[in-house]
């Protein structure tokens, strides 16, 4: 299917991702080429040239846009951001200050982070962090003799009541009941 210049121009104005990969557009005044879905400021029509491939745009002397990355076969900045956020949580879940510090380096608002994380993982960050913290607490309850308070703090909970609430919500039992049931199972082997 061959697209007319006007169809291509409309796709650029609409930032329509359906046309990504079907054509590229270059801007003569900036020396850059983009995907049709690029969210950069719309160029003047007289400065735009259309290409069927990114190779044609490069041959014309244009460089790829750093925002929409038309030089990559697949560009999913939201997925990359979600993975970075998850990486911070996975590494620093037990240290609230460090989590805040590392997330701040990503340069995205808390609301946007929550949206992106939820879109990609189906959980809000607080739920995910609680899951990590409870998993850590379960290991500590089994493999250490630490008190419930010590384990709660080591796992990243800032209050004992929150720890008890989240532990029971995710496991169905209290931390003490969990520890006892696991120890009984191991003794009966």
PDB file of C-alpha atoms in Angstrom:
ATOM      1  CA  UNK A   1       0.000   0.000   0.000  1.00  0.00           C
ATOM      2  CA  UNK A   2       1.499   3.288  -1.117  1.00  0.00           C
ATOM      3  CA  UNK A   3       0.669   6.317   0.967  1.00  0.00           C
ATOM      4  CA  UNK A   4       0.212   9.751  -0.573  1.00  0.00           C
ATOM      5  CA  UNK A   5       2.226  12.718   0.673  1.00  0.00           C
ATOM      6  CA  UNK A   6      -0.924  14.114   2.292  1.00  0.00           C
ATOM      7  CA  UNK A   7      -1.660  10.841   4.120  1.00  0.00           C
ATOM      8  CA  UNK A   8       1.908  10.805   5.404  1.00  0.00           C
ATOM      9  CA  UNK A   9       1.718  14.449   6.465  1.00  0.00           C
ATOM     10  CA  UNK A  10      -1.555  13.796   8.346  1.00  0.00           C
ATOM     11  CA  UNK A  11       0.077  10.815  10.113  1.00  0.00           C
ATOM     12  CA  UNK A  12       2.965  13.081  11.192  1.00  0.00           C
ATOM     13  CA  UNK A  13       0.606  15.793  12.471  1.00  0.00           C
ATOM     14  CA  UNK A  14      -1.411  13.155  14.379  1.00  0.00           C
ATOM     15  CA  UNK A  15       1.762  11.438  15.728  1.00  0.00           C
ATOM     16  CA  UNK A  16       0.116   8.208  14.582  1.00  0.00           C
ATOM     17  CA  UNK A  17       2.054   5.086  15.707  1.00  0.00           C
ATOM     18  CA  UNK A  18       0.166   2.906  13.199  1.00  0.00           C
ATOM     19  CA  UNK A  19       2.463   4.264  10.487  1.00  0.00           C
ATOM     20  CA  UNK A  20       5.731   3.578  12.331  1.00  0.00           C
ATOM     21  CA  UNK A  21       7.951   1.442  10.124  1.00  0.00           C
ATOM     22  CA  UNK A  22       5.877   2.218   7.019  1.00  0.00           C
ATOM     23  CA  UNK A  23       7.691   5.478   6.381  1.00  0.00           C
ATOM     24  CA  UNK A  24       9.966   8.050   7.999  1.00  0.00           C
ATOM     25  CA  UNK A  25      10.087  11.783   7.685  1.00  0.00           C
ATOM     26  CA  UNK A  26      13.060  14.083   7.657  1.00  0.00           C
ATOM     27  CA  UNK A  27      13.276  17.745   8.529  1.00  0.00           C
ATOM     28  CA  UNK A  28      15.652  19.603   6.212  1.00  0.00           C
ATOM     29  CA  UNK A  29      16.274  22.497   8.606  1.00  0.00           C
ATOM     30  CA  UNK A  30      17.306  20.321  11.572  1.00  0.00           C
ATOM     31  CA  UNK A  31      18.984  17.463   9.676  1.00  0.00           C
ATOM     32  CA  UNK A  32      16.994  14.894  11.658  1.00  0.00           C
ATOM     33  CA  UNK A  33      14.635  12.094  10.640  1.00  0.00           C
ATOM     34  CA  UNK A  34      11.811  10.669  12.739  1.00  0.00           C
ATOM     35  CA  UNK A  35       9.094   8.047  13.031  1.00  0.00           C
ATOM     36  CA  UNK A  36       5.553   9.260  12.249  1.00  0.00           C
ATOM     37  CA  UNK A  37       4.673   8.872  15.966  1.00  0.00           C
ATOM     38  CA  UNK A  38       7.431  11.223  17.162  1.00  0.00           C
ATOM     39  CA  UNK A  39       6.165  13.651  19.794  1.00  0.00           C
ATOM     40  CA  UNK A  40       8.609  16.396  18.840  1.00  0.00           C
ATOM     41  CA  UNK A  41       7.258  19.755  17.721  1.00  0.00           C
ATOM     42  CA  UNK A  42       5.595  19.579  14.314  1.00  0.00           C
ATOM     43  CA  UNK A  43       7.874  20.958  11.593  1.00  0.00           C
ATOM     44  CA  UNK A  44       6.766  23.273   8.813  1.00  0.00           C
ATOM     45  CA  UNK A  45       5.403  21.292   5.886  1.00  0.00           C
ATOM     46  CA  UNK A  46       7.840  22.845   3.414  1.00  0.00           C
ATOM     47  CA  UNK A  47      10.792  21.526   5.464  1.00  0.00           C
ATOM     48  CA  UNK A  48       9.610  17.898   5.484  1.00  0.00           C
ATOM     49  CA  UNK A  49      10.818  15.090   3.211  1.00  0.00           C
ATOM     50  CA  UNK A  50       9.355  11.552   3.338  1.00  0.00           C
ATOM     51  CA  UNK A  51      11.332   8.310   3.093  1.00  0.00           C
ATOM     52  CA  UNK A  52      10.281   4.672   2.826  1.00  0.00           C
ATOM     53  CA  UNK A  53      13.237   3.444   4.898  1.00  0.00           C
ATOM     54  CA  UNK A  54      15.604   4.802   7.522  1.00  0.00           C
ATOM     55  CA  UNK A  55      18.488   3.919   5.170  1.00  0.00           C
ATOM     56  CA  UNK A  56      17.095   6.376   2.595  1.00  0.00           C
ATOM     57  CA  UNK A  57      16.959   9.105   5.239  1.00  0.00           C
ATOM     58  CA  UNK A  58      20.564   8.406   6.266  1.00  0.00           C
ATOM     59  CA  UNK A  59      21.653   8.413   2.615  1.00  0.00           C
ATOM     60  CA  UNK A  60      20.058  11.843   2.330  1.00  0.00           C
ATOM     61  CA  UNK A  61      22.421  12.942   5.137  1.00  0.00           C
ATOM     62  CA  UNK A  62      19.964  13.004   8.030  1.00  0.00           C
ATOM     63  CA  UNK A  63      20.629  11.660  11.519  1.00  0.00           C
ATOM     64  CA  UNK A  64      18.113   9.786  13.694  1.00  0.00           C
ATOM     65  CA  UNK A  65      16.009  11.669  16.225  1.00  0.00           C
ATOM     66  CA  UNK A  66      17.087  11.048  19.812  1.00  0.00           C
ATOM     67  CA  UNK A  67      13.509  11.230  21.018  1.00  0.00           C
ATOM     68  CA  UNK A  68      11.769   8.606  18.858  1.00  0.00           C
ATOM     69  CA  UNK A  69      14.893   6.611  17.877  1.00  0.00           C
ATOM     70  CA  UNK A  70      13.946   5.662  14.284  1.00  0.00           C
ATOM     71  CA  UNK A  71      17.304   3.895  14.005  1.00  0.00           C
ATOM     72  CA  UNK A  72      16.113   1.116  16.352  1.00  0.00           C
ATOM     73  CA  UNK A  73      13.880  -1.721  15.166  1.00  0.00           C
ATOM     74  CA  UNK A  74      11.903  -1.477  18.399  1.00  0.00           C
ATOM     75  CA  UNK A  75      11.865   1.497  20.715  1.00  0.00           C
ATOM     76  CA  UNK A  76       9.842   1.252  23.920  1.00  0.00           C
ATOM     77  CA  UNK A  77      10.958   3.981  26.300  1.00  0.00           C
ATOM     78  CA  UNK A  78       8.127   3.243  28.745  1.00  0.00           C
ATOM     79  CA  UNK A  79       9.143  -0.407  28.996  1.00  0.00           C
ATOM     80  CA  UNK A  80      12.759   0.623  29.622  1.00  0.00           C
ATOM     81  CA  UNK A  81      11.630   3.048  32.328  1.00  0.00           C
ATOM     82  CA  UNK A  82       9.457   0.372  33.971  1.00  0.00           C
ATOM     83  CA  UNK A  83      12.417  -2.025  33.990  1.00  0.00           C
ATOM     84  CA  UNK A  84      14.677   0.618  35.567  1.00  0.00           C
ATOM     85  CA  UNK A  85      12.085   1.333  38.272  1.00  0.00           C
ATOM     86  CA  UNK A  86      11.694  -2.393  38.975  1.00  0.00           C
ATOM     87  CA  UNK A  87      15.482  -2.735  39.144  1.00  0.00           C
ATOM     88  CA  UNK A  88      15.650  -0.037  41.819  1.00  0.00           C
ATOM     89  CA  UNK A  89      12.906  -1.745  43.815  1.00  0.00           C
ATOM     90  CA  UNK A  90      14.522  -5.173  43.471  1.00  0.00           C
ATOM     91  CA  UNK A  91      17.887  -3.907  44.720  1.00  0.00           C
ATOM     92  CA  UNK A  92      16.889  -1.437  47.438  1.00  0.00           C
ATOM     93  CA  UNK A  93      13.406  -2.516  48.646  1.00  0.00           C
ATOM     94  CA  UNK A  94      14.563  -2.606  52.277  1.00  0.00           C
ATOM     95  CA  UNK A  95      16.071   0.910  52.244  1.00  0.00           C
ATOM     96  CA  UNK A  96      13.428   3.625  51.782  1.00  0.00           C
ATOM     97  CA  UNK A  97      15.970   6.443  51.538  1.00  0.00           C
ATOM     98  CA  UNK A  98      17.996   4.666  48.881  1.00  0.00           C
ATOM     99  CA  UNK A  99      14.862   3.843  46.877  1.00  0.00           C
ATOM    100  CA  UNK A 100      13.871   7.537  46.852  1.00  0.00           C
ATOM    101  CA  UNK A 101      17.422   8.570  45.960  1.00  0.00           C
ATOM    102  CA  UNK A 102      17.739   6.112  43.050  1.00  0.00           C
ATOM    103  CA  UNK A 103      14.257   6.874  41.687  1.00  0.00           C
ATOM    104  CA  UNK A 104      15.002  10.589  41.776  1.00  0.00           C
ATOM    105  CA  UNK A 105      17.918   9.950  39.396  1.00  0.00           C
ATOM    106  CA  UNK A 106      15.431   8.700  36.786  1.00  0.00           C
ATOM    107  CA  UNK A 107      14.017  12.241  36.503  1.00  0.00           C
ATOM    108  CA  UNK A 108      10.345  11.244  36.408  1.00  0.00           C
ATOM    109  CA  UNK A 109       7.526  12.292  38.739  1.00  0.00           C
ATOM    110  CA  UNK A 110       6.167   9.790  41.268  1.00  0.00           C
ATOM    111  CA  UNK A 111       2.788   9.772  39.540  1.00  0.00           C
ATOM    112  CA  UNK A 112       4.325   9.009  36.155  1.00  0.00           C
ATOM    113  CA  UNK A 113       6.473   6.253  37.694  1.00  0.00           C
ATOM    114  CA  UNK A 114       3.395   4.680  39.262  1.00  0.00           C
ATOM    115  CA  UNK A 115       1.506   4.807  35.952  1.00  0.00           C
ATOM    116  CA  UNK A 116       4.350   3.303  33.949  1.00  0.00           C
ATOM    117  CA  UNK A 117       5.036   0.611  36.553  1.00  0.00           C
ATOM    118  CA  UNK A 118       1.359  -0.350  36.788  1.00  0.00           C
ATOM    119  CA  UNK A 119       1.003  -0.484  32.997  1.00  0.00           C
ATOM    120  CA  UNK A 120       3.919  -2.896  32.656  1.00  0.00           C
ATOM    121  CA  UNK A 121       3.624  -5.006  35.804  1.00  0.00           C
ATOM    122  CA  UNK A 122      -0.044  -4.792  36.805  1.00  0.00           C
ATOM    123  CA  UNK A 123       0.783  -3.652  40.342  1.00  0.00           C
ATOM    124  CA  UNK A 124       1.273  -0.295  41.949  1.00  0.00           C
ATOM    125  CA  UNK A 125       4.801   0.186  43.325  1.00  0.00           C
ATOM    126  CA  UNK A 126       3.667  -0.137  46.955  1.00  0.00           C
ATOM    127  CA  UNK A 127       2.158  -3.564  46.299  1.00  0.00           C
ATOM    128  CA  UNK A 128       5.299  -4.732  44.533  1.00  0.00           C
ATOM    129  CA  UNK A 129       7.559  -3.437  47.310  1.00  0.00           C
ATOM    130  CA  UNK A 130       5.420  -5.150  49.952  1.00  0.00           C
ATOM    131  CA  UNK A 131       5.667  -8.424  48.025  1.00  0.00           C
ATOM    132  CA  UNK A 132       9.475  -8.128  47.996  1.00  0.00           C
ATOM    133  CA  UNK A 133       9.598  -7.201  51.671  1.00  0.00           C
ATOM    134  CA  UNK A 134       7.340 -10.061  52.743  1.00  0.00           C
ATOM    135  CA  UNK A 135       9.416 -12.554  50.701  1.00  0.00           C
ATOM    136  CA  UNK A 136      12.523 -11.266  52.478  1.00  0.00           C
ATOM    137  CA  UNK A 137      10.798 -11.545  55.858  1.00  0.00           C
ATOM    138  CA  UNK A 138       9.727 -15.120  55.125  1.00  0.00           C
ATOM    139  CA  UNK A 139      13.342 -16.106  54.439  1.00  0.00           C
ATOM    140  CA  UNK A 140      14.557 -14.348  57.567  1.00  0.00           C
ATOM    141  CA  UNK A 141      11.849 -15.967  59.718  1.00  0.00           C
ATOM    142  CA  UNK A 142      12.989 -19.397  58.556  1.00  0.00           C
ATOM    143  CA  UNK A 143      16.766 -18.918  58.465  1.00  0.00           C
ATOM    144  CA  UNK A 144      17.433 -16.607  61.428  1.00  0.00           C
ATOM    145  CA  UNK A 145      16.485 -16.380  65.082  1.00  0.00           C
ATOM    146  CA  UNK A 146      15.802 -12.630  64.809  1.00  0.00           C
ATOM    147  CA  UNK A 147      12.831 -11.103  66.568  1.00  0.00           C
ATOM    148  CA  UNK A 148       9.767 -10.123  64.585  1.00  0.00           C
ATOM    149  CA  UNK A 149      10.699  -6.454  64.999  1.00  0.00           C
ATOM    150  CA  UNK A 150      14.270  -7.037  63.753  1.00  0.00           C
ATOM    151  CA  UNK A 151      12.978  -8.966  60.749  1.00  0.00           C
ATOM    152  CA  UNK A 152      10.357  -6.311  59.958  1.00  0.00           C
ATOM    153  CA  UNK A 153      13.001  -3.576  59.986  1.00  0.00           C
ATOM    154  CA  UNK A 154      15.542  -5.643  58.029  1.00  0.00           C
ATOM    155  CA  UNK A 155      12.910  -6.330  55.382  1.00  0.00           C
ATOM    156  CA  UNK A 156      12.177  -2.635  54.916  1.00  0.00           C
ATOM    157  CA  UNK A 157       9.058  -2.086  56.996  1.00  0.00           C
ATOM    158  CA  UNK A 158       9.070   1.113  59.001  1.00  0.00           C
ATOM    159  CA  UNK A 159       6.445  -0.008  61.520  1.00  0.00           C
ATOM    160  CA  UNK A 160       5.601  -3.296  63.140  1.00  0.00           C
ATOM    161  CA  UNK A 161       1.861  -2.820  62.641  1.00  0.00           C
ATOM    162  CA  UNK A 162       2.310  -2.340  58.884  1.00  0.00           C
ATOM    163  CA  UNK A 163       4.516  -5.424  58.801  1.00  0.00           C
ATOM    164  CA  UNK A 164       1.892  -7.546  60.590  1.00  0.00           C
ATOM    165  CA  UNK A 165      -0.900  -6.231  58.369  1.00  0.00           C
ATOM    166  CA  UNK A 166       0.969  -6.833  55.117  1.00  0.00           C
ATOM    167  CA  UNK A 167       2.342 -10.202  56.225  1.00  0.00           C
ATOM    168  CA  UNK A 168      -1.110 -11.507  57.126  1.00  0.00           C
ATOM    169  CA  UNK A 169      -2.617 -10.039  53.946  1.00  0.00           C
ATOM    170  CA  UNK A 170      -0.079 -11.778  51.706  1.00  0.00           C
ATOM    171  CA  UNK A 171       0.424 -15.053  53.572  1.00  0.00           C
ATOM    172  CA  UNK A 172      -2.819 -15.524  55.484  1.00  0.00           C
ATOM    173  CA  UNK A 173      -0.994 -16.013  58.811  1.00  0.00           C
ATOM    174  CA  UNK A 174       0.984 -13.951  61.312  1.00  0.00           C
ATOM    175  CA  UNK A 175       4.790 -13.965  61.176  1.00  0.00           C
ATOM    176  CA  UNK A 176       4.936 -16.111  64.320  1.00  0.00           C
ATOM    177  CA  UNK A 177       2.435 -18.628  62.907  1.00  0.00           C
ATOM    178  CA  UNK A 178       4.418 -18.736  59.676  1.00  0.00           C
ATOM    179  CA  UNK A 179       7.697 -19.434  61.477  1.00  0.00           C
ATOM    180  CA  UNK A 180       6.148 -22.133  63.651  1.00  0.00           C
ATOM    181  CA  UNK A 181       4.425 -23.907  60.766  1.00  0.00           C
ATOM    182  CA  UNK A 182       7.619 -24.006  58.672  1.00  0.00           C
ATOM    183  CA  UNK A 183       9.666 -25.282  61.617  1.00  0.00           C
ATOM    184  CA  UNK A 184       7.074 -27.978  62.382  1.00  0.00           C
ATOM    185  CA  UNK A 185       7.162 -29.135  58.753  1.00  0.00           C
ATOM    186  CA  UNK A 186      10.970 -29.341  58.828  1.00  0.00           C
ATOM    187  CA  UNK A 187      10.970 -31.257  62.128  1.00  0.00           C
ATOM    188  CA  UNK A 188       8.477 -33.805  60.795  1.00  0.00           C
ATOM    189  CA  UNK A 189      10.726 -34.705  57.855  1.00  0.00           C
TER     190      UNK A 189
END
